Coordinates of C-alpha atoms in Angstrom, one line a residue:
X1 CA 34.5 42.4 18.2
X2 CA 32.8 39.4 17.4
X3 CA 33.2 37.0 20.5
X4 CA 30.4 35.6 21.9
X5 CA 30.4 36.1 26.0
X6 CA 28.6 33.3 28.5
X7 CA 28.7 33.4 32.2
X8 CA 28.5 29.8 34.1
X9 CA 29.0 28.8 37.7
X10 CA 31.6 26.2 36.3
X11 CA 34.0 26.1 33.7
X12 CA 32.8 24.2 31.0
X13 CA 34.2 21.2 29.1
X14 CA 35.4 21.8 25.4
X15 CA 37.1 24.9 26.4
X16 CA 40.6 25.2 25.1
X17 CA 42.3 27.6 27.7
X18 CA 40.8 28.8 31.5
X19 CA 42.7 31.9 33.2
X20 CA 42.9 32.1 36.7
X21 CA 44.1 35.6 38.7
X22 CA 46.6 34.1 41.2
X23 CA 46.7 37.0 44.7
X24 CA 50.6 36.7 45.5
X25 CA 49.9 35.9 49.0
X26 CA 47.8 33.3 47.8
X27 CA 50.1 30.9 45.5
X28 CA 48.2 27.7 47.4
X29 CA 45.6 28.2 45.9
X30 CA 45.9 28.2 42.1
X31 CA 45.1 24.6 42.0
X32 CA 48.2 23.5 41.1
X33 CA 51.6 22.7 43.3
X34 CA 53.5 25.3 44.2
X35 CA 56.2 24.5 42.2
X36 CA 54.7 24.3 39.0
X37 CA 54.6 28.5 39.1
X38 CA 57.2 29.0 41.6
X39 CA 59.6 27.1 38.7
X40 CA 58.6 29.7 35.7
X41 CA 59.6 32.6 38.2
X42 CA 55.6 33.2 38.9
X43 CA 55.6 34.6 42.4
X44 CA 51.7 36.5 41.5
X45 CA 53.0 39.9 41.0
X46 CA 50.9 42.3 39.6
X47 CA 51.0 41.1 35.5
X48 CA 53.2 38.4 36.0
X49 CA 52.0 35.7 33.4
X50 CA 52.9 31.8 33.5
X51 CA 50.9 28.8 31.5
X52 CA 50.9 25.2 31.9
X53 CA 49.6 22.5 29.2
X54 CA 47.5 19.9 31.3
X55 CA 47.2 16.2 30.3
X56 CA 44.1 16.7 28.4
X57 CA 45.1 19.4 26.0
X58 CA 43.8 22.7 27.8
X59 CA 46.3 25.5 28.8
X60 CA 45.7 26.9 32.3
X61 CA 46.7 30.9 32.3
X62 CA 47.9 32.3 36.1
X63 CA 47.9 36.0 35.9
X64 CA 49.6 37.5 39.3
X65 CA 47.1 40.6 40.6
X66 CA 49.4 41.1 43.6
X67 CA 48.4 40.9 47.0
X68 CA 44.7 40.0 47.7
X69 CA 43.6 43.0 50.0
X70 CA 44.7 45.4 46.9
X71 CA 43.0 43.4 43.9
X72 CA 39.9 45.5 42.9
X73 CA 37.9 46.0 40.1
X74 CA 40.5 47.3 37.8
X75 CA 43.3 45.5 38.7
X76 CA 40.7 42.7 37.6
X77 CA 39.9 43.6 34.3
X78 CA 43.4 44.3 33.8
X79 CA 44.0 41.0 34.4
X80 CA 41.5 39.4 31.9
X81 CA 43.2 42.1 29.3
X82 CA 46.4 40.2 30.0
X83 CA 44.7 36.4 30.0
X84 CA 43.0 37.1 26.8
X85 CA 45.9 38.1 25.1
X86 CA 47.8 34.9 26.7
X87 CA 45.0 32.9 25.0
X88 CA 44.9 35.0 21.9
X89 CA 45.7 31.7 19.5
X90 CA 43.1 29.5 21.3
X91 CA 39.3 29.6 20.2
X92 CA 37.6 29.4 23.5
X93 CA 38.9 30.4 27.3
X94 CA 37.1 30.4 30.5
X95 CA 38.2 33.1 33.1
X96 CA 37.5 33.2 36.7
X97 CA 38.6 35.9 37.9
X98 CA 35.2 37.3 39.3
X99 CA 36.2 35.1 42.4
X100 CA 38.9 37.7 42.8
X101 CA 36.4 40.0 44.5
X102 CA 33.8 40.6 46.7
X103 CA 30.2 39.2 46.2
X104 CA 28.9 42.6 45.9
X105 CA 31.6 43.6 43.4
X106 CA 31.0 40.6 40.9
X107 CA 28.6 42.2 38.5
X108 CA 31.2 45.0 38.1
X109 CA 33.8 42.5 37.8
X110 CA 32.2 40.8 34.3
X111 CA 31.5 43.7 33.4
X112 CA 35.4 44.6 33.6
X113 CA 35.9 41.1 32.6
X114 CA 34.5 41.8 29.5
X115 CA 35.9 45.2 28.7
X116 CA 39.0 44.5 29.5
X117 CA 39.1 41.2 27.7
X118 CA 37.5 42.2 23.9
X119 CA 39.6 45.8 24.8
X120 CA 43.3 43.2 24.4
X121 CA 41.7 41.7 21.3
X122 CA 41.5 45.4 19.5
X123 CA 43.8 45.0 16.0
X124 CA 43.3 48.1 13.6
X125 CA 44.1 45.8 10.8
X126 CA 41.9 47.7 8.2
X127 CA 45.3 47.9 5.8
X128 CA 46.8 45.2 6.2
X129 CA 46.5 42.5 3.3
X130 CA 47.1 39.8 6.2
X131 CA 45.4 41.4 9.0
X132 CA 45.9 38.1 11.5
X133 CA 42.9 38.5 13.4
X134 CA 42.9 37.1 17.1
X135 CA 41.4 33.4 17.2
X136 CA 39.7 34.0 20.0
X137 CA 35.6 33.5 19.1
X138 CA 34.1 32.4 22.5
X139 CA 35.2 33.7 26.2
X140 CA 32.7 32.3 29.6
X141 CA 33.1 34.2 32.4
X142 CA 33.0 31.7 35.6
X143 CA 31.3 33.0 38.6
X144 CA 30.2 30.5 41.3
X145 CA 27.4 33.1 43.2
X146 CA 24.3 33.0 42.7
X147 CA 23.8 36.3 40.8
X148 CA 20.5 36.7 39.1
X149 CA 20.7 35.8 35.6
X150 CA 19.6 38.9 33.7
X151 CA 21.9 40.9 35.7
X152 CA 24.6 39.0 34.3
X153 CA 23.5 39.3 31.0
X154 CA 23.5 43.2 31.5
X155 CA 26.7 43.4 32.7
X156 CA 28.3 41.4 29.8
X157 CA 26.5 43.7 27.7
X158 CA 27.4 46.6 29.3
X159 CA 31.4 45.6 29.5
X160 CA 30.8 45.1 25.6
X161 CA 29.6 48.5 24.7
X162 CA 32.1 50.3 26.7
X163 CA 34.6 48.2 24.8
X164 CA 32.6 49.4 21.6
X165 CA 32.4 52.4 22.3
X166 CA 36.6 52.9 22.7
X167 CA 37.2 50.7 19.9
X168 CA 35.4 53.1 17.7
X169 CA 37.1 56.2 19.3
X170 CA 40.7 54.0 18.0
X171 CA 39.8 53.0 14.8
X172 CA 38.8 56.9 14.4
X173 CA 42.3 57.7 15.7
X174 CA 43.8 55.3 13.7
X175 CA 42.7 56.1 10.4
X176 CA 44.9 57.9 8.7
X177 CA 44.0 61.8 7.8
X178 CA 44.0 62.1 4.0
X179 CA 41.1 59.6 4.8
X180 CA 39.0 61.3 8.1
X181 CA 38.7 64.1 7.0
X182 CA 36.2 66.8 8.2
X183 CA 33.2 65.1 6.6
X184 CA 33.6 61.8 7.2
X185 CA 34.4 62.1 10.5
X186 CA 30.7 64.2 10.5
X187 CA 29.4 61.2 8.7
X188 CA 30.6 58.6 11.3
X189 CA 28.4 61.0 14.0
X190 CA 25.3 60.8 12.2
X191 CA 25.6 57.1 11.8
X192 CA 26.0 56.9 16.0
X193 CA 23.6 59.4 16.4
X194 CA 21.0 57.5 13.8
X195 CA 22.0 54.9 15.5
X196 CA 21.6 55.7 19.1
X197 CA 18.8 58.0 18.5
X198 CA 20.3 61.0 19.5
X199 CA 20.0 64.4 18.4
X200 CA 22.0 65.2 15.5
X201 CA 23.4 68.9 13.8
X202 CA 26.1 69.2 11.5
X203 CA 26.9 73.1 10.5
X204 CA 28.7 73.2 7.0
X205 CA 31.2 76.5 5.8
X206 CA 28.4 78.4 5.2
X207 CA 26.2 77.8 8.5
X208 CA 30.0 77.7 10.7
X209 CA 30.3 81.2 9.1
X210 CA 27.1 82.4 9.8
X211 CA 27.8 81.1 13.4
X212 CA 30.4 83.3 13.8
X213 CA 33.0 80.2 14.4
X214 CA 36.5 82.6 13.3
X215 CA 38.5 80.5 15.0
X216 CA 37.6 77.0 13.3
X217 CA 37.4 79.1 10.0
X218 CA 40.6 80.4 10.7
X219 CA 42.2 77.1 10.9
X220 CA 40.9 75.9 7.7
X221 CA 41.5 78.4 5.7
X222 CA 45.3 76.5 4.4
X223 CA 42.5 73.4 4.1
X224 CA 41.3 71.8 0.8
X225 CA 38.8 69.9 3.0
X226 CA 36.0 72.4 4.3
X227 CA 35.0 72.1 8.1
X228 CA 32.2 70.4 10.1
X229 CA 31.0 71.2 13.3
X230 CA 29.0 68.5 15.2
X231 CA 26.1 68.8 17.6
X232 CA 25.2 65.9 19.1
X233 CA 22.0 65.8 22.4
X234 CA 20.9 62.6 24.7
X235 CA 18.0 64.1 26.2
X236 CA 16.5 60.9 29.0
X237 CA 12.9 61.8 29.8
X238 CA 13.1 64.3 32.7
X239 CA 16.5 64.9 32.8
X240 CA 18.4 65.9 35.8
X241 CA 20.5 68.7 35.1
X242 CA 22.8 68.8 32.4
X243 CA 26.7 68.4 31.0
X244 CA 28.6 69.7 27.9
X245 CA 31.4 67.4 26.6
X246 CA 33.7 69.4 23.9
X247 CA 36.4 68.0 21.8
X248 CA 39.2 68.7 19.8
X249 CA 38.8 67.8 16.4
X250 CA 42.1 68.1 14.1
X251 CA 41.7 65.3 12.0
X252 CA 45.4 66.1 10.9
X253 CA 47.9 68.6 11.9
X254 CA 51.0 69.7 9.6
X255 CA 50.9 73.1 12.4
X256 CA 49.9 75.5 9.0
X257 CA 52.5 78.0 8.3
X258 CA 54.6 77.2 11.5
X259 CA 55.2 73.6 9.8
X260 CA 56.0 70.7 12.4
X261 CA 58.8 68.4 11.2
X262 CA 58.2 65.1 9.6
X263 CA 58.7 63.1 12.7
X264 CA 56.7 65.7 14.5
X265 CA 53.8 65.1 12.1
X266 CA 53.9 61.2 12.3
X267 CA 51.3 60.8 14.8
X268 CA 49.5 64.1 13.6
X269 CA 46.5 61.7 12.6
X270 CA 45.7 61.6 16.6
X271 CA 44.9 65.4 16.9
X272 CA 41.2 64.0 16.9
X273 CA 41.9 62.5 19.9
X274 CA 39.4 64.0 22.0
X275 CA 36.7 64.5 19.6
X276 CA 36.8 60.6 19.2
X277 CA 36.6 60.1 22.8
X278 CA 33.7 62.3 23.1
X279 CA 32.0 60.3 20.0
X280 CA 33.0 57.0 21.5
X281 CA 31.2 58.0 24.5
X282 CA 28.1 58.8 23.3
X283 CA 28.1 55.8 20.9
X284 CA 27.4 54.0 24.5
X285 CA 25.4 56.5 26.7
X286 CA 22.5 54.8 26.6
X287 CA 24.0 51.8 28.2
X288 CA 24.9 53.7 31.2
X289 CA 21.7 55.5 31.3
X290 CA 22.3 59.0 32.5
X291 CA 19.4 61.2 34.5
X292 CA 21.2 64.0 33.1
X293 CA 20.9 66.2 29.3
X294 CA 24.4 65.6 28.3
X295 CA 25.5 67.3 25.0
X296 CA 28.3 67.0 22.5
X297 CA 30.4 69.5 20.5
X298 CA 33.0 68.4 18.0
X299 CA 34.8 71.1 15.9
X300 CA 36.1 69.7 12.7
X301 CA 39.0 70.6 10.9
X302 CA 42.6 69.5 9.5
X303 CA 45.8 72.4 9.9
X304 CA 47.2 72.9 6.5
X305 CA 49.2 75.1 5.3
X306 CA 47.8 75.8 1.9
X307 CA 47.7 79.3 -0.3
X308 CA 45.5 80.7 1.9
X309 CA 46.7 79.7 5.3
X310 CA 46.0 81.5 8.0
X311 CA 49.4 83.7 8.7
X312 CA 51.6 84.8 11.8
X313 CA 50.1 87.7 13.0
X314 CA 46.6 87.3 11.5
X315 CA 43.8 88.0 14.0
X316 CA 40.6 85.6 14.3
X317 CA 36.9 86.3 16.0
X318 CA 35.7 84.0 18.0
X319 CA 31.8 83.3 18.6
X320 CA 32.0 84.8 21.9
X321 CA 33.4 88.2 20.3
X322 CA 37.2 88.1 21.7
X323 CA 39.8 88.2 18.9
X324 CA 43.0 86.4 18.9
X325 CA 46.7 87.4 17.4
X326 CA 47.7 84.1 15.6
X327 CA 51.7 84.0 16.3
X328 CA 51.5 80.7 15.8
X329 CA 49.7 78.7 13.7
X330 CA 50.9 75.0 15.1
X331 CA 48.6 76.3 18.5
X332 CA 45.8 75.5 16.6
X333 CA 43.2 73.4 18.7
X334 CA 42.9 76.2 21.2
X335 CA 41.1 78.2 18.6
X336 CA 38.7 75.3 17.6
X337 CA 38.1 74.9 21.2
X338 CA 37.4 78.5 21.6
X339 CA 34.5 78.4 19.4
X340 CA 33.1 75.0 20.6
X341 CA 33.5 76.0 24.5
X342 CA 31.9 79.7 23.4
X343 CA 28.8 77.9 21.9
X344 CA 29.2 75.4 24.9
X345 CA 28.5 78.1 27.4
X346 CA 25.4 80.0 25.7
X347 CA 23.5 76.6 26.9
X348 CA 24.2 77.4 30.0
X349 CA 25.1 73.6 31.1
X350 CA 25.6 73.1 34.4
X351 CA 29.0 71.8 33.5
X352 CA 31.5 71.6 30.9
X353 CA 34.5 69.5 30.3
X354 CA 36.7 69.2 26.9
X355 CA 39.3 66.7 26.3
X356 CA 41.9 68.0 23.7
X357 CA 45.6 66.5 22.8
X358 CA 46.9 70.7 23.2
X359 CA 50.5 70.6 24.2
X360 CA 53.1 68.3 24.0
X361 CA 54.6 70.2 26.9
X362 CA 51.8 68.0 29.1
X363 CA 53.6 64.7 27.7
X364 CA 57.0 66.5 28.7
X365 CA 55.5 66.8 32.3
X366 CA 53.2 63.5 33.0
X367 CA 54.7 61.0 29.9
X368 CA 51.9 59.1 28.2
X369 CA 50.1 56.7 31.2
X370 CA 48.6 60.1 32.6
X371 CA 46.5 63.3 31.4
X372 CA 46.8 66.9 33.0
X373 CA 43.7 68.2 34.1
X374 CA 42.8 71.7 35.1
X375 CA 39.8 73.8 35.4
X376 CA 37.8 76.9 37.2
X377 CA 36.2 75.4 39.7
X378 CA 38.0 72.8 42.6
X379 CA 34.5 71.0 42.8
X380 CA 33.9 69.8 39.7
X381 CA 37.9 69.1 39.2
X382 CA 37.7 66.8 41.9
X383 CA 34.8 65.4 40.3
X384 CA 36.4 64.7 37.0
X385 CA 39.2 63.7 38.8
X386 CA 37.4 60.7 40.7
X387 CA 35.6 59.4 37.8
X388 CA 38.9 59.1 36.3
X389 CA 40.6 57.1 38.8
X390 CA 37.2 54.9 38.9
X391 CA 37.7 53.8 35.2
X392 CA 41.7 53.4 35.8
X393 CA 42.3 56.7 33.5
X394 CA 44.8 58.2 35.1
X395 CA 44.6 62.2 36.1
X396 CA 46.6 64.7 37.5
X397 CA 45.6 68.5 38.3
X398 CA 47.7 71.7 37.3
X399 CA 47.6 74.9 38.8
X400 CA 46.4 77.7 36.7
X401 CA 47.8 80.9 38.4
X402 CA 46.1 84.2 37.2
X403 CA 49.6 85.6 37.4
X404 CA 50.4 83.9 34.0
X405 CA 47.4 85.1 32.4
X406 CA 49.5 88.7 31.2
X407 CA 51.2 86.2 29.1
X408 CA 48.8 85.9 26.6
X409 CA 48.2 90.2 26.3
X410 CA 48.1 91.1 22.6
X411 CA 49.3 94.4 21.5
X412 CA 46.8 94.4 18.4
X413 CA 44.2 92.0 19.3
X414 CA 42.6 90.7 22.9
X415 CA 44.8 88.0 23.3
X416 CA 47.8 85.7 21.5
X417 CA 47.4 82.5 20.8
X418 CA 51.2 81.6 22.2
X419 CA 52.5 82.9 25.9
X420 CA 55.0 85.4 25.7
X421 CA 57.3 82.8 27.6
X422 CA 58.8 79.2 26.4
X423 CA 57.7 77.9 30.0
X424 CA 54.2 76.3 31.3
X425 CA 53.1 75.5 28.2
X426 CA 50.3 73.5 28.9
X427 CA 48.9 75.7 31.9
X428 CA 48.8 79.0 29.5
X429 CA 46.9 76.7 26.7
X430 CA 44.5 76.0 29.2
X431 CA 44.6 79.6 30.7
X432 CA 43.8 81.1 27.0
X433 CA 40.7 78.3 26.4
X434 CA 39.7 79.6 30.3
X435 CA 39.1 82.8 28.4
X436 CA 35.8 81.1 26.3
X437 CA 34.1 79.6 29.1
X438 CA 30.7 81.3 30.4
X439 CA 30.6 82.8 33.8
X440 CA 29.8 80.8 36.9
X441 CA 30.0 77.8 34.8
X442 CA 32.4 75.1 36.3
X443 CA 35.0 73.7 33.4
X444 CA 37.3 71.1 33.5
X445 CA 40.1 70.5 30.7
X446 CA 41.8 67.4 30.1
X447 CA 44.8 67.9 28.0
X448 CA 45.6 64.3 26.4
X449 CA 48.5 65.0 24.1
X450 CA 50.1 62.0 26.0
X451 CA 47.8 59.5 26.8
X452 CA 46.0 59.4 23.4
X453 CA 48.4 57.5 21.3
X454 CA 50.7 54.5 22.6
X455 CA 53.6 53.9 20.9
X456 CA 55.0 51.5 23.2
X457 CA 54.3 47.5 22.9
X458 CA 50.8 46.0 23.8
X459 CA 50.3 46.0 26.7
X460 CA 47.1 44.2 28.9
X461 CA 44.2 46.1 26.8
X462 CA 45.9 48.9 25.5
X463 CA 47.6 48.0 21.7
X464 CA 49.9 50.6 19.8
X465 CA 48.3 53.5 18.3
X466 CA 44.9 55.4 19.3
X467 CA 43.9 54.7 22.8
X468 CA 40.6 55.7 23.0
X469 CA 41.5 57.3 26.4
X470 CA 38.6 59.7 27.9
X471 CA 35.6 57.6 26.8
X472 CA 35.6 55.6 30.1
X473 CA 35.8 59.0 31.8
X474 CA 33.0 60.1 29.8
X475 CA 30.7 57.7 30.0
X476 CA 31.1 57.4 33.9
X477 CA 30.8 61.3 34.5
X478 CA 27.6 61.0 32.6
X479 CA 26.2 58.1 34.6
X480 CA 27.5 59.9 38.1
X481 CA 26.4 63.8 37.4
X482 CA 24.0 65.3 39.4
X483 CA 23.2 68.9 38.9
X484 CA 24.3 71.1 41.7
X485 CA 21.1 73.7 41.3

């Protein structure tokens, strides 16, 4: 991501393209006639796009946001997403679509601005002998106020390491399995954590056996690549309260001894998902500077299905004592998360949420623009909820009836890792990880089987393959959380 970002009160000479958000009620004022929009079909609908070549060489990009009283904050970075790609082949391009808000929403704006903007750019062109980088090299963000200076600055800043930060939680997702494994993945969290200066653990075979981590053993056993477990701590001096942040890590999936099909395993590289997030979003905590301890835990395996794989009907301890019947081995990132929500809850956080891509029965239900979301207590579910419309990562919440909890009785063992039925997939998964969470303390569960990988066509700042969705989530929870003791 190696554009250089400016801020001016006016757009510059020398540049080669400027965008402009055009409100749909507001075609007049584009600063151009009518007709010249109103010809290519441009009426300023929400991500409607039309250019024009001026006299002296520089492309003027309209982006439609739609009617004026609805344009906010994400409808304007989602707007420069679209502009930047428009001006992907030019070198330099001006965009002022901070005028599309309120004075006293500008600094959020360029901050948007510049997410959105280096978030279009994203190519995960690492093996590609051609990888056609974007030409883009220099973007100025044009705001007329008179906004201080430094807090400019620190919004561009803080728009680029939230684009960082989901960029990196991609190009984990991205890379293909037989190359993340376990340990590199481990690897990529100490350099963050070096990095950031965070606190750092990473438990081997041995020390994840001497934790008592069955399930994550369990899962690895059909493995040639041993397992890593990740600790990861931002303590801020004095902090105020604290929050647990847990993710799935299946660096690969083949689903062990209940083998997925080939095209079920195409995307399999994505079953990281939400331990990426979680590592994305600590890559760029200290930009959002949370008052509150907010700790990481990252179970680390592939699913193989090896010599020794873990069989149908075998029955794994997890840390917290409980054992499970495995009937199938393909529902495999409930048992990681059992382990990592167990050691979770002997902190005794003040709140926990996981992100996990669990069930493709929640992409069945919500397709792959939103992520089910459940949990044990309403509070804290509407509080995950609201930081996830506030980022534009789309949420919805599930019940979790305590009448489908039978489901998951084991004859041999305290519970099955499957539900006794073919039905509510996705609310049983999160009934069984219910199971591992500490008394009294509130839990929410995103399940992001959907919204992890896009397999459609570009589209604004989102390119095909790994998303990086939940580390906007993340990172605003942190900076919002305020213990409730």
């Amino acid at each position: 991501m190696a554009v250089s970002f400016e801020h001016r009160r006016t757009v510059p000479a020398g540049v080669d393209a400027v965008v402009v958000g055009v409100p749909s009620d507001r075609l007049e004022s584009a600063g151009v006639p009518v007709e010249a929009l109103t010809g290519q079909g441009f009426e300023g609908k929400v991500d409607q796009v039309a250019t024009i070549l001026r006299d002296d060489g520089t492309t003027q990009v309209f982006v439609g946001v739609g009617p004026s009283a609805e344009v906010d904050v994400l409808r304007v970075r989602r707007a420069a997403a679209i502009g930047a790609r428009a001006c992907a082949r030019r070198r330099s391009a001006a965009l002022t679509l901070p005028e599309l808000v309120p004075t006293e929403d500008r600094l959020a704006a360029i901050e948007a601005i510049v997410e959105g903007s280096l978030l279009a750019g994203y190519r995960f062109g690492r093996y590609k002998s051609d990888p056609s980088p974007v030409a883009l090299e220099r973007l100025v963000v044009v705001d007329g106020t008179s906004l201080d200076g430094d807090d400019r600055e620190a919004a561009v800043q803080r728009g680029r390491r939230v684009a960082e930060a989901v960029a990196l939680a991609r190009d984990l997702v991205n890379t293909p399995g037989g190359e993340l494994t376990p340990a590199l993945f481990a690897e990529a969290a100490v350099e963050v954590a070096e990095r950031e200066n965070l606190q750092v653990t990473v438990l081997g075979p041995g020390e994840i056996a001497e934790a008592g981590l069955g399930g994550l053993l369990g899962v690895n056993r059909g493995s040639t690549n041993p397992p890593r477990f990740v600790e990861l701590t931002y303590e801020p001096d004095d902090p105020q309260g604290s929050l647990a942040l847990v993710g799935k890590g299946i660096t690969f999936d083949s689903g062990g001894l209940s083998i997925k099909t080939a095209e079920g395993m195409m995307t399999m590289k994505d079953d990281m998902g939400g331990a990426a997030a979680v590592l994305g979003a600590f890559s760029a905590l200290a930009s959002v500077a949370p008052r509150c301890r907010v700790s990481g835990y990252l179970p680390l395996t592939d699913n193989m299905s090896g010599g020794d794989a873990t069989r149908p009907g075998d029955v794994l301890k997890i840390r917290n004592g409980k054992t499970v019947e495995v009937l199938n081995t393909d529902a495999e990132g409930r048992l990681i998360l059992a382990d990592a929500l167990s050691l979770a809850s002997e902190a005794r956080p003040d709140a926990i949420v996981d992100l996990a891509t669990l069930t493709g029965a929640v992409e069945v239900a919500l397709g792959n623009r939103i992520a089910g979301l459940m949990g044990n207590d309403q509070h804290w579910i509407d509080e995950v909820r609201a930081a996830a419309e506030r980022v534009g990562e789309r949420v919805w919440p599930l019940p979790m009836p305590d009448e489908y909890r039978p489901r998951l009785d084991s004859e041999v063992a305290d519970l099955r890792n499957i539900s006794k039925t073919k039905d509510a997939g996705t609310i049983i998964a999160a009934l069984f990880l219910r199971e591992f969470v500490g008394a009294g303390i509130p839990w929410a569960h995103l399940d992001i089987a959907g919204v992890a990988w896009w397999g459609d066509a570009a589209e604004a700042d989102v390119s095909p393959g790994g998303t990086g969705w939940g580390v906007r989530t993340l990172l605003e929870l942190a900076k919002t959380f305020r213990s409730r003791s």
